N, CA and C atoms as an extended XYZ file, in Angstrom:
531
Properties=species:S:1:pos:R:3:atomname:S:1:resname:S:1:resid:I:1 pbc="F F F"
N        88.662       68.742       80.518 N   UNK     1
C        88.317       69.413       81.757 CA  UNK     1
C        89.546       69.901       82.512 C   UNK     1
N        90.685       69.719       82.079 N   UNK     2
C        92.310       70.182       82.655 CA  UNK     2
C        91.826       71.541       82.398 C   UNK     2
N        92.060       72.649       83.431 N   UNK     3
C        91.811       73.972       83.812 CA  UNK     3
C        93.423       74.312       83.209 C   UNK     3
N        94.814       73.210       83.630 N   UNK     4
C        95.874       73.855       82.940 CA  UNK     4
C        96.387       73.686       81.583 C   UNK     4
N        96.071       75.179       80.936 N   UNK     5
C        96.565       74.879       79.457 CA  UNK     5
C        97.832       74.932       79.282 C   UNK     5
N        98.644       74.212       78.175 N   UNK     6
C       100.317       74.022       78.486 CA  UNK     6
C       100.943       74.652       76.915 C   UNK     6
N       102.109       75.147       77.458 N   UNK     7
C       102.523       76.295       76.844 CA  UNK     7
C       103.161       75.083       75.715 C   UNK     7
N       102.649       75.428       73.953 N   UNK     8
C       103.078       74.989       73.204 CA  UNK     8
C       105.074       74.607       73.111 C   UNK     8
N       105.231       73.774       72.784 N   UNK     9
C       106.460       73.288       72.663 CA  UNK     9
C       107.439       74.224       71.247 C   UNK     9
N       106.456       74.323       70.204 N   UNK    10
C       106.748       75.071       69.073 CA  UNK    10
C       106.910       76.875       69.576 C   UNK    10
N       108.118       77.269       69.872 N   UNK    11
C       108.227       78.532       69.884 CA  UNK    11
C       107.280       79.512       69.122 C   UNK    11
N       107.236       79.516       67.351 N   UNK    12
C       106.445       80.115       66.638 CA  UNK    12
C       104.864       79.801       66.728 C   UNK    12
N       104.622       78.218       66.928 N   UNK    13
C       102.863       78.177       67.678 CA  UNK    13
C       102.960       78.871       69.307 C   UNK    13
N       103.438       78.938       69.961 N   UNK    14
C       103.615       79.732       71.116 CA  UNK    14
C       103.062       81.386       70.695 C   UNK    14
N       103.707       81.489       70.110 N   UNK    15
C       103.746       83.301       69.356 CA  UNK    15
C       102.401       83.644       68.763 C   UNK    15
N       101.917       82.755       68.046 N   UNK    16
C       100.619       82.423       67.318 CA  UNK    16
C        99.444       82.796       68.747 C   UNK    16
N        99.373       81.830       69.110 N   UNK    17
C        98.718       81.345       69.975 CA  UNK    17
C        98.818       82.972       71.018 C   UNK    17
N        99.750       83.429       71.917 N   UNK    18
C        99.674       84.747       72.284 CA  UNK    18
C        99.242       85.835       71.424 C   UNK    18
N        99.434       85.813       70.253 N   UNK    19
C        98.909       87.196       69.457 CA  UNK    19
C        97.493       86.793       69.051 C   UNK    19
N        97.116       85.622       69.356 N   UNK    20
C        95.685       85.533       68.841 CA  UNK    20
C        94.728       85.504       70.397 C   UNK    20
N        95.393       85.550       71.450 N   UNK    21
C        95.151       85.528       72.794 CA  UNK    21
C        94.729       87.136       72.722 C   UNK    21
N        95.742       87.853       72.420 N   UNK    22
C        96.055       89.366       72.328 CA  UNK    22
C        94.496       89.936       71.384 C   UNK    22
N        94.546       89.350       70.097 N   UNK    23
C        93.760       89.821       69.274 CA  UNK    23
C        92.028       89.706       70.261 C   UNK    23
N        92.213       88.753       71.002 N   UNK    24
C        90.739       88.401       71.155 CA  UNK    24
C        90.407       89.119       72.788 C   UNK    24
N        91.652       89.617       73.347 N   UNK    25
C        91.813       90.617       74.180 CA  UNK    25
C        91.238       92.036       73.656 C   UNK    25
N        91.740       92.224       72.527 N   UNK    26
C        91.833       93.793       72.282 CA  UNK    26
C        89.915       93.737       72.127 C   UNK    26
N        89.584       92.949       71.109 N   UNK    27
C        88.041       92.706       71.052 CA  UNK    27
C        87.395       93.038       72.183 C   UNK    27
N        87.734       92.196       72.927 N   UNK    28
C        86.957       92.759       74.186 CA  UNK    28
C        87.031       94.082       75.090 C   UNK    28
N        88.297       94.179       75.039 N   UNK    29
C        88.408       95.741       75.271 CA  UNK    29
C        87.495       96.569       74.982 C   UNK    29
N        87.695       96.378       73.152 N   UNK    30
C        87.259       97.741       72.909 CA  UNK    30
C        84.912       97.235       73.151 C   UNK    30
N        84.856       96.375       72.789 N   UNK    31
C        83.233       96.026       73.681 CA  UNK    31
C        82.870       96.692       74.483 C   UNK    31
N        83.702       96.621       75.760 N   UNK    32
C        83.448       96.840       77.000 CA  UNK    32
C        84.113       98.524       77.612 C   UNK    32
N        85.212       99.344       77.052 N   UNK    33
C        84.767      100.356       76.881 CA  UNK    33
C        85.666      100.271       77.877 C   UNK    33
N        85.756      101.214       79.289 N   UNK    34
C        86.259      101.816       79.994 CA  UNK    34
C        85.603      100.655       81.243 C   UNK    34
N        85.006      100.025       81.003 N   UNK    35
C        84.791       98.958       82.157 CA  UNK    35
C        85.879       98.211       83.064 C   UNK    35
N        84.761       98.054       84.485 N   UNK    36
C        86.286       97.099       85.165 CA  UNK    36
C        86.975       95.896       84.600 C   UNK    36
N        86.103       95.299       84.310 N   UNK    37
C        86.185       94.199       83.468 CA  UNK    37
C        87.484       94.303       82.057 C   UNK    37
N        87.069       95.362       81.365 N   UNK    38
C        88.230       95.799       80.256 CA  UNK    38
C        89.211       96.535       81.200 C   UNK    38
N        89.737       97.043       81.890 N   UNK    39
C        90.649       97.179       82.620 CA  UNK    39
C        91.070       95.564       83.159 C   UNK    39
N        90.836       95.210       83.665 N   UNK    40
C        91.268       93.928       83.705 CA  UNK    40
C        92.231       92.970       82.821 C   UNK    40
N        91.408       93.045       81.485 N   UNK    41
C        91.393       92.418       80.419 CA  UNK    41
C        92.855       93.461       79.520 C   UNK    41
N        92.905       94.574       80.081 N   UNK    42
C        93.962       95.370       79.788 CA  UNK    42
C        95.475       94.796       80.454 C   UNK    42
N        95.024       94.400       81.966 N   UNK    43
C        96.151       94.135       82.371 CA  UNK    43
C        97.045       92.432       81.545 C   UNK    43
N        95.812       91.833       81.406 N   UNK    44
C        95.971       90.983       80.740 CA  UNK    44
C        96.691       91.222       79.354 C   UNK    44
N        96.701       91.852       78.635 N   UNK    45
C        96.893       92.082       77.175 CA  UNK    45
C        98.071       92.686       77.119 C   UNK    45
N        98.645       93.547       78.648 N   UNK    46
C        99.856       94.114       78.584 CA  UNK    46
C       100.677       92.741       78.674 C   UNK    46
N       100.892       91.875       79.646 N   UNK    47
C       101.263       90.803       79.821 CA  UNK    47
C       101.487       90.238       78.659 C   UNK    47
N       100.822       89.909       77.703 N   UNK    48
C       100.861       89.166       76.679 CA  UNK    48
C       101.894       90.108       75.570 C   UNK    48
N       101.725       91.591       75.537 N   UNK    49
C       102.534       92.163       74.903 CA  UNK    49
C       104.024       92.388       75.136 C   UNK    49
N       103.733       92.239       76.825 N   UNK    50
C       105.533       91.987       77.318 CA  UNK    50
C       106.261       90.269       76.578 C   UNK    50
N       105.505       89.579       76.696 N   UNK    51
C       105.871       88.492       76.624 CA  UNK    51
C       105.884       88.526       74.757 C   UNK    51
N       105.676       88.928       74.279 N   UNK    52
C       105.453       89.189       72.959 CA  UNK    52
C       106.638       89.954       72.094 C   UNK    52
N       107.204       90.756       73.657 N   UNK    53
C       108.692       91.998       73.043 CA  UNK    53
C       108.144       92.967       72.416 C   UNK    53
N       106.814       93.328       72.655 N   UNK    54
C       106.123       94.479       72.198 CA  UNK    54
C       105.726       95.385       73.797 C   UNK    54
N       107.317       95.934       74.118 N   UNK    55
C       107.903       96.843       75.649 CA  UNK    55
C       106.720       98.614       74.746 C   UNK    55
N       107.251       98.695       73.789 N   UNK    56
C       106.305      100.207       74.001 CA  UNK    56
C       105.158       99.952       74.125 C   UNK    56
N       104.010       99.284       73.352 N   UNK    57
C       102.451       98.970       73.509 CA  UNK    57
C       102.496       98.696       74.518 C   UNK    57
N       103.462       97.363       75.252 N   UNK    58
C       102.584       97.229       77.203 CA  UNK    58
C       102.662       98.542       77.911 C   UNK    58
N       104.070       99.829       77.804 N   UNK    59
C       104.138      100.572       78.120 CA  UNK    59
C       102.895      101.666       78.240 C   UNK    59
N       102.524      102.058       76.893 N   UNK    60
C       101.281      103.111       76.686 CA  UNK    60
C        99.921      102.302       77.414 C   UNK    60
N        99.879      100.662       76.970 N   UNK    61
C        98.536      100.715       77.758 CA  UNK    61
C        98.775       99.985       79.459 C   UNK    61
N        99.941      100.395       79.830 N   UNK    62
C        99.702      100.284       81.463 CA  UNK    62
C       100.078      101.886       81.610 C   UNK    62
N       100.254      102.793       81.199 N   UNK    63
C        99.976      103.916       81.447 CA  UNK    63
C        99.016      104.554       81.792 C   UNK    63
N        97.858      104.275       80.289 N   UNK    64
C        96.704      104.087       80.561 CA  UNK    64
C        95.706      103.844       81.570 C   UNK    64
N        96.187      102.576       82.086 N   UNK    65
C        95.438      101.864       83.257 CA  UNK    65
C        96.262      102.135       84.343 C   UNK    65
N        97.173      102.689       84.649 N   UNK    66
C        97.697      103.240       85.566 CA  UNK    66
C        96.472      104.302       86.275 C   UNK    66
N        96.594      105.062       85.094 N   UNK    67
C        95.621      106.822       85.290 CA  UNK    67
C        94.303      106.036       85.518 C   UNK    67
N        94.080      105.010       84.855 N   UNK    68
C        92.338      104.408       85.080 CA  UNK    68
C        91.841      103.805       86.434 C   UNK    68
N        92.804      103.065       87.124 N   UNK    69
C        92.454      102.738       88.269 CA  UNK    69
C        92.611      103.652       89.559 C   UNK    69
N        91.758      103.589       90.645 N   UNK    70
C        92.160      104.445       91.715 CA  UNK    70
C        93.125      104.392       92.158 C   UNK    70
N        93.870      105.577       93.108 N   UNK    71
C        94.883      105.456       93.574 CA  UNK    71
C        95.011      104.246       94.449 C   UNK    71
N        94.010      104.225       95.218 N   UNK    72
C        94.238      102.975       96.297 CA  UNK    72
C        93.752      101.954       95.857 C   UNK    72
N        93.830      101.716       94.484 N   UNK    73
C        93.154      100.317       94.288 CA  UNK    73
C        94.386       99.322       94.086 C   UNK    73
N        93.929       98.045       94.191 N   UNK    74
C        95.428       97.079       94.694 CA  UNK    74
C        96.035       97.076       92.591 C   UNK    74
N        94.700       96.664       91.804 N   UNK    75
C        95.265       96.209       90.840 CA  UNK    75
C        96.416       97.662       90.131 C   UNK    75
N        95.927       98.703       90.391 N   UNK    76
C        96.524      100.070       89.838 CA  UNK    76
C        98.259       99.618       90.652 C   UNK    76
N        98.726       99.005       91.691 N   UNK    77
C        99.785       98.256       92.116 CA  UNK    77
C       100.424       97.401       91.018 C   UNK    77
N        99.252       96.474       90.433 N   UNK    78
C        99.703       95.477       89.450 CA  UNK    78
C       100.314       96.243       88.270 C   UNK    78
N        99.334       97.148       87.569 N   UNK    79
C        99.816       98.104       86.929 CA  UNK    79
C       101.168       98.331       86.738 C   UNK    79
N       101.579       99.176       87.524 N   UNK    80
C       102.301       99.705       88.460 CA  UNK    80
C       103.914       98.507       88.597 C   UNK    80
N       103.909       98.019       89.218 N   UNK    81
C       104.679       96.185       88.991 CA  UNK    81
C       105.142       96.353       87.146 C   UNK    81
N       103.939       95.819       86.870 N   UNK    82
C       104.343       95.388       85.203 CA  UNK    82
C       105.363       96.544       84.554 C   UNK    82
N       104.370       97.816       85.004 N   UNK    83
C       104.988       98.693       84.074 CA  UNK    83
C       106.631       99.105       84.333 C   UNK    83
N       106.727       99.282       85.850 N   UNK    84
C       108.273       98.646       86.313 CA  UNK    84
C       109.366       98.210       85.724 C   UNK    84
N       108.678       96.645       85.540 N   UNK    85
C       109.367       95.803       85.112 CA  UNK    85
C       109.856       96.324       83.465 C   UNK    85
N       108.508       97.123       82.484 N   UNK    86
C       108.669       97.188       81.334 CA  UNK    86
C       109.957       98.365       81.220 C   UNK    86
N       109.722       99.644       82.050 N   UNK    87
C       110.641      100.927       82.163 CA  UNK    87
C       112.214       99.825       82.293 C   UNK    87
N       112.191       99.172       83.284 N   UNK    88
C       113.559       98.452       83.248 CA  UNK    88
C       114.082       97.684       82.303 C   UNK    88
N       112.836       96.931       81.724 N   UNK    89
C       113.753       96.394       80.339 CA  UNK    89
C       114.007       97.119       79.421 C   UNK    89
N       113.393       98.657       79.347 N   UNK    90
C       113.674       99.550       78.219 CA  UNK    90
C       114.834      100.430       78.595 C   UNK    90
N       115.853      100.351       80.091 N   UNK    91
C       117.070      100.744       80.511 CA  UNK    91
C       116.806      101.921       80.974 C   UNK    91
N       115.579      101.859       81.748 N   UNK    92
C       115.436      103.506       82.511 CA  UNK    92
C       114.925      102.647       83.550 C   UNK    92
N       115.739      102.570       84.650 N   UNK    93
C       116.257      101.954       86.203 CA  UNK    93
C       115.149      102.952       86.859 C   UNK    93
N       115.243      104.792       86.580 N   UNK    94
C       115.278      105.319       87.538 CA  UNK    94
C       113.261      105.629       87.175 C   UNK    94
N       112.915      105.658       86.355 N   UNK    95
C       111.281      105.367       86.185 CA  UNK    95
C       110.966      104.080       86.215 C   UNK    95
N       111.204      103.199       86.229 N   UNK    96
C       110.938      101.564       86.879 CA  UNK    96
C       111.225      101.970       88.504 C   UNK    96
N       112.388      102.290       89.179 N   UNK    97
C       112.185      101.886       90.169 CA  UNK    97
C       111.020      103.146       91.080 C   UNK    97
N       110.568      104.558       90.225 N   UNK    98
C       109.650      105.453       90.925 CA  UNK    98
C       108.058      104.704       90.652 C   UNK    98
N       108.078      104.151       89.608 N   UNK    99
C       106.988      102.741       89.227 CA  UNK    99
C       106.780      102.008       90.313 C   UNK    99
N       107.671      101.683       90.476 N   UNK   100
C       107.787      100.522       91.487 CA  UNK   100
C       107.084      100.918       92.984 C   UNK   100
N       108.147      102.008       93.515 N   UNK   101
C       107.527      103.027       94.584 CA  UNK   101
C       106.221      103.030       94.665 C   UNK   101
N       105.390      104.001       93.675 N   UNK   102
C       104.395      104.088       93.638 CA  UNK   102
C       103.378      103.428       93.867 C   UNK   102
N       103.262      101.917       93.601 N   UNK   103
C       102.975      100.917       93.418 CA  UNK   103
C       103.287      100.099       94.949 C   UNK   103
N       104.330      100.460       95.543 N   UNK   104
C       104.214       99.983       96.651 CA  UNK   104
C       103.834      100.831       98.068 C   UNK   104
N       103.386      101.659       97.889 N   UNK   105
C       102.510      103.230       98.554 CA  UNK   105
C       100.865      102.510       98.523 C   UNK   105
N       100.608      101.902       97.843 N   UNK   106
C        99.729      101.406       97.443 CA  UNK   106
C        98.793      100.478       98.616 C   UNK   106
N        98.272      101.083       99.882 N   UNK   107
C        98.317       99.978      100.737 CA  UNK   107
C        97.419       98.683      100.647 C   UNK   107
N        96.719       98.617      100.131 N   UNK   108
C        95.476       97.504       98.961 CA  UNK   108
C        96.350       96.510       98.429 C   UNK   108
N        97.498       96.622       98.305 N   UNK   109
C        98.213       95.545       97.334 CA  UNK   109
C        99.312       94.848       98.130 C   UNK   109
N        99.094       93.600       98.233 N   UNK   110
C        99.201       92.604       99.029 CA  UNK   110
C       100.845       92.595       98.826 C   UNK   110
N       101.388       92.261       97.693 N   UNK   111
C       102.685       92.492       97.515 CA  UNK   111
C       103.634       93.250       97.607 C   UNK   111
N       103.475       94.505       98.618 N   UNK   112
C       103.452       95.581       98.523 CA  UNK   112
C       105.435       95.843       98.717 C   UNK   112
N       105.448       94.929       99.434 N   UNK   113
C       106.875       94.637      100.235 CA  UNK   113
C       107.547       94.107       98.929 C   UNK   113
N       107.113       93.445       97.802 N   UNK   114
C       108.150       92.849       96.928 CA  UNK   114
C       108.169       94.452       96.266 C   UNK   114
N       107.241       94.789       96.003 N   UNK   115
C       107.365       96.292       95.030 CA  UNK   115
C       108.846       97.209       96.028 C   UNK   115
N       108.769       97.399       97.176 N   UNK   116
C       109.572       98.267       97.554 CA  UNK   116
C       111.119       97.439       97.444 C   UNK   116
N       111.295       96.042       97.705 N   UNK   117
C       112.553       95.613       97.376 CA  UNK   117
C       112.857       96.129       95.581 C   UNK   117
N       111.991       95.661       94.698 N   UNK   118
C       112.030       96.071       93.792 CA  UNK   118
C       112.464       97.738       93.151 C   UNK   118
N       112.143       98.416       93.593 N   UNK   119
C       112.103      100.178       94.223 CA  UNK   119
C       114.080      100.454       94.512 C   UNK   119
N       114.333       99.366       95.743 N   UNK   120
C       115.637       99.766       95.874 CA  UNK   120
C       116.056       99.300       94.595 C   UNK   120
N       116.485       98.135       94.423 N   UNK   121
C       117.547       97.600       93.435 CA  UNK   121
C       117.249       98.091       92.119 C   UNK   121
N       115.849       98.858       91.956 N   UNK   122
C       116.267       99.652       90.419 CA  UNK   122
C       116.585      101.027       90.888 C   UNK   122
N       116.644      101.831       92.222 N   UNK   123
C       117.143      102.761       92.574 CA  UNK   123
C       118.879      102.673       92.293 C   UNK   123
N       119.223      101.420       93.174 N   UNK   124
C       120.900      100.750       93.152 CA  UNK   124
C       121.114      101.313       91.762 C   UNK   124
N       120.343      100.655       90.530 N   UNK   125
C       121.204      100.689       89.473 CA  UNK   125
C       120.807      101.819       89.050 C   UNK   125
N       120.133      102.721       89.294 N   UNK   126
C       120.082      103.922       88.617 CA  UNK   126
C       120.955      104.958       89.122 C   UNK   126
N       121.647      104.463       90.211 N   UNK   127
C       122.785      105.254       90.954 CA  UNK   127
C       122.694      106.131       92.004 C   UNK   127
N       120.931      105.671       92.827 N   UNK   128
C       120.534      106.755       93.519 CA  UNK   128
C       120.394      105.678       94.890 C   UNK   128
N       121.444      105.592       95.358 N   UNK   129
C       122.008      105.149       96.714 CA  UNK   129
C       120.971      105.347       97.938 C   UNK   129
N       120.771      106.364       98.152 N   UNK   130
C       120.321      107.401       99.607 CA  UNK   130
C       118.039      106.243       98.298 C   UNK   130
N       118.222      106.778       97.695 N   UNK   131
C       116.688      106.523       97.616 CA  UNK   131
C       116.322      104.695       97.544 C   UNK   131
N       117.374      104.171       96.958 N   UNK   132
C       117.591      102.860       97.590 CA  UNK   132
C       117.588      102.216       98.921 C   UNK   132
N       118.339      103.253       99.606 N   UNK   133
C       118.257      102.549      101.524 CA  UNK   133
C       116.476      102.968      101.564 C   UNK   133
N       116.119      104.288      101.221 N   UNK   134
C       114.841      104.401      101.377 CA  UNK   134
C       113.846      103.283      101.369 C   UNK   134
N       113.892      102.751      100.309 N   UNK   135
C       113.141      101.652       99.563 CA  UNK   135
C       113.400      100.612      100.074 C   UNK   135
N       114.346       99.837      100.546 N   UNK   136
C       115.051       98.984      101.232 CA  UNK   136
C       114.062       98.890      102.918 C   UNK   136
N       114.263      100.526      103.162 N   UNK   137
C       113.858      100.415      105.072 CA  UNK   137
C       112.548      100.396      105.249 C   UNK   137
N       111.899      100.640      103.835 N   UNK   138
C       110.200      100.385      103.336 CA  UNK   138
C       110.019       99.504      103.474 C   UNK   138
N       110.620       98.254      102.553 N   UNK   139
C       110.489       96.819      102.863 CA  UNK   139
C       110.528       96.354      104.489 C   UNK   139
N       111.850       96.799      105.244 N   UNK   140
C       111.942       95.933      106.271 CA  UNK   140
C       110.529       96.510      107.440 C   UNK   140
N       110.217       97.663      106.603 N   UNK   141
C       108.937       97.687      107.639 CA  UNK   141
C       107.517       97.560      107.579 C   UNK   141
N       107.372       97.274      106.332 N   UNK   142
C       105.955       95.986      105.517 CA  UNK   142
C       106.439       95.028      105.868 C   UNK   142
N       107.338       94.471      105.660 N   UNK   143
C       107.542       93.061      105.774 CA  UNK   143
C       108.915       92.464      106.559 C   UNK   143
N       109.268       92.825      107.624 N   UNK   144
C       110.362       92.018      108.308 CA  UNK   144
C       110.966       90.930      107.527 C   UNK   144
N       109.821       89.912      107.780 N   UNK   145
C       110.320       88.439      107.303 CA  UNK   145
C       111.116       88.421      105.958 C   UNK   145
N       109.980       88.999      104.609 N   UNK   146
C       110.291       88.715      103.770 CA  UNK   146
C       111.624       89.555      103.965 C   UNK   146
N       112.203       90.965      103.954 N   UNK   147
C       112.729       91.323      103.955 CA  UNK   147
C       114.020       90.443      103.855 C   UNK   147
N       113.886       90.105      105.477 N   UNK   148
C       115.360       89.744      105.729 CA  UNK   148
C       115.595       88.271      105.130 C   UNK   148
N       114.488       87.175      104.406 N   UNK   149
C       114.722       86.234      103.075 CA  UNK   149
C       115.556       86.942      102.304 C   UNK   149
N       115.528       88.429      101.851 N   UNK   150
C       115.631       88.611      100.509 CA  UNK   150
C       117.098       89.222      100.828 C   UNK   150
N       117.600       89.527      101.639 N   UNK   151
C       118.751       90.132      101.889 CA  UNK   151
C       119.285       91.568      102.304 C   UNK   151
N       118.184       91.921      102.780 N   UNK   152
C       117.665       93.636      102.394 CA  UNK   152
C       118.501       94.495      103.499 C   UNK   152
N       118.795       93.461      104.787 N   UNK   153
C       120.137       94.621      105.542 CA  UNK   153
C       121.294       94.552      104.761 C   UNK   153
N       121.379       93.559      104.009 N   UNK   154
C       123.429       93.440      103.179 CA  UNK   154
C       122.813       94.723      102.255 C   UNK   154
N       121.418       94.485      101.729 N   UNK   155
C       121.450       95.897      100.604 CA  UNK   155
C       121.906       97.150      100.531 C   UNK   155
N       121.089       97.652      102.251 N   UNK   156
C       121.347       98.694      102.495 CA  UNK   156
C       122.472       99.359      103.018 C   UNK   156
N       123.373       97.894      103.655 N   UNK   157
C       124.477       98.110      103.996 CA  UNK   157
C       125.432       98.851      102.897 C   UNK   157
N       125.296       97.773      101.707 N   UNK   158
C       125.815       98.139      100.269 CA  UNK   158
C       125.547       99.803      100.172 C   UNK   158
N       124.676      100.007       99.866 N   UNK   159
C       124.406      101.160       99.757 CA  UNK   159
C       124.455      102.521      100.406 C   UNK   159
N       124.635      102.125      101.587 N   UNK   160
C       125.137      102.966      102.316 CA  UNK   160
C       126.272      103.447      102.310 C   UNK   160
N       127.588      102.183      101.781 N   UNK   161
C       128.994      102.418      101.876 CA  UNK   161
C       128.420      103.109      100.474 C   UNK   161
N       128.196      102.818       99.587 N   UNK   162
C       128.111      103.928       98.128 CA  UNK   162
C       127.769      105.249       98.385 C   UNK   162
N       126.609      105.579       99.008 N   UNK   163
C       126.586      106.887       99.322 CA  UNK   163
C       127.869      107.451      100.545 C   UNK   163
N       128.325      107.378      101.274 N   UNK   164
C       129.226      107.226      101.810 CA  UNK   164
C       130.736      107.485      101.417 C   UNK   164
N       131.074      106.757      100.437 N   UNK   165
C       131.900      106.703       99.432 CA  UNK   165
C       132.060      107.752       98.209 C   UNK   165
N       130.629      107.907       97.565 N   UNK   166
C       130.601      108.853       96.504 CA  UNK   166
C       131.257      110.336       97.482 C   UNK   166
N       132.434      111.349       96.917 N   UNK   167
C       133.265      112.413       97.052 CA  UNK   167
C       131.784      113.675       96.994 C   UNK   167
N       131.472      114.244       97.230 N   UNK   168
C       130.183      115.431       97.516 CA  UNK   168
C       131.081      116.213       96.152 C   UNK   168
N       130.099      116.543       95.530 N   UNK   169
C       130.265      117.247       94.083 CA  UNK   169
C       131.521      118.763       94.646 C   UNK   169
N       132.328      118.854       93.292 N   UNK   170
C       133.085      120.202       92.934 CA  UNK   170
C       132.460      121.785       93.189 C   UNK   170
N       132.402      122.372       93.914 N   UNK   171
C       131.465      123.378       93.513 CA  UNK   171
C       132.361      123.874       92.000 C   UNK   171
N       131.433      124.887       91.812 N   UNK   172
C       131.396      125.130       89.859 CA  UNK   172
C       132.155      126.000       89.455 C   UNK   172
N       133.168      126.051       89.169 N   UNK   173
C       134.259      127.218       88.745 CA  UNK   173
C       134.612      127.342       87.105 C   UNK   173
N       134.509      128.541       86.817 N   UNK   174
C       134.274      128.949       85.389 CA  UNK   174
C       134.118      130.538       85.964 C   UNK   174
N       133.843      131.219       84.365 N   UNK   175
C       133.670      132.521       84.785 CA  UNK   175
C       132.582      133.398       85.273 C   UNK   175
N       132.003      132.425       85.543 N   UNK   176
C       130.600      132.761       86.099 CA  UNK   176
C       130.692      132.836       87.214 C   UNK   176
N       131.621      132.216       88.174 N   UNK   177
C       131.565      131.967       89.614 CA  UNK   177
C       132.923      133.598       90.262 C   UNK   177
C-alpha cells in the first residue's frame, strides 16, 4: 500500500524499468488518440525520455504537445519548461531560453516566475544581455519574493554591465560601402 515507489538501486534495472514505463506510455497514447488524458500521458513519456538521454524524441513530442495544448493552458507551460530544459541540453541557450519565455507568458501556470528566471540565464548564456535583464525584471514582477531568493537584482546587475560593456558593432566597410 506504499504510494512511494523507489528508484531501483541497479542502474541497468532502473533503465529497464523506465523504458518499460515508456513502452506502456506510448500504448496508451496511441488508445486514447489526441485526448486530454494522452496529452498528459505525453508529458509523462517526454520525462521518461529525457531521463532516458533520448533529448530528440522528448524534443518532437513536446513540440507536439506544445501546438496541442491551448495557449493559456497551464500544462502547455509544463510543456514549454521541459522542452527548455531539453533545447539547453542540446546547446541551443537561445531556443530554451524563448521556450522558457513563452511558457512563462503563460498566466495559468503557477510557476510562472521560475520559467522567467529560467528565460534570463539561458538568455545570459546565449549572449543576449538586454533580453536577459528583460526576463530577469519579469521575474521581479511575478514574483518579488522569489525573485530576490534567487538573486535576480545581482543578475541583472551582471548583465547590464555586459550590455554596457559590449563596444556597439563596426559599421561595414568593404567595397560595397
Amino acid at each position: 500500500d506504499d504510494p512511494f515507489i523507489s528508484e531501483p538501486a541497479n542502474a541497468e534495472q532502473a533503465k529497464k524499468a523506465r523504458e518499460a514505463a515508456l513502452a506502456e506510455l506510448e500504448a496508451f497514447i496511441a488508445e486514447h488518440g489526441s485526448s486530454d488524458t494522452a496529452r498528459i500521458a505525453g508529458l509523462r513519456a517526454a520525462e521518461l525520455e529525457v531521463d532516458l538521454g533520448n533529448l530528440a524524441a522528448a524534443d518532437r513530442r513536446l513540440e507536439a504537445l506544445v501546438a496541442a495544448f491551448d495557449p493559456d493552458d497551464a500544462r502547455r507551460g509544463v510543456a514549454l519548461r521541459l522542452r527548455g530544459y531539453v533545447l539547453d541540453q542540446n546547446g541551443d541557450p537561445l531556443a530554451a531560453a524563448e521556450a522558457y519565455e513563452a511558457g512563462a507568458r503563460i498566466e495559468a501556470y503557477r510557476a510562472r516566475v521560475l520559467l522567467w528566471i529560467a528565460a534570463g540565464d539561458a538568455f545570459a548564456r546565449a549572449g543576449a544581455p538586454a533580453r536577459a535583464v528583460g526576463a530577469y525584471q519579469q521575474a521581479l514582477s511575478a514574483s518579488p519574493e522569489v525573485a530576490e531568493e534567487q538573486g535576480i537584482v545581482t543578475r541583472i546587475a551582471i548583465e547590464q554591465a555586459k550590455r554596457e560593456s559590449t563596444p556597439p558593432a563596426a559599421p561595414a566597410t568593404g567595397p560595397d560601402k
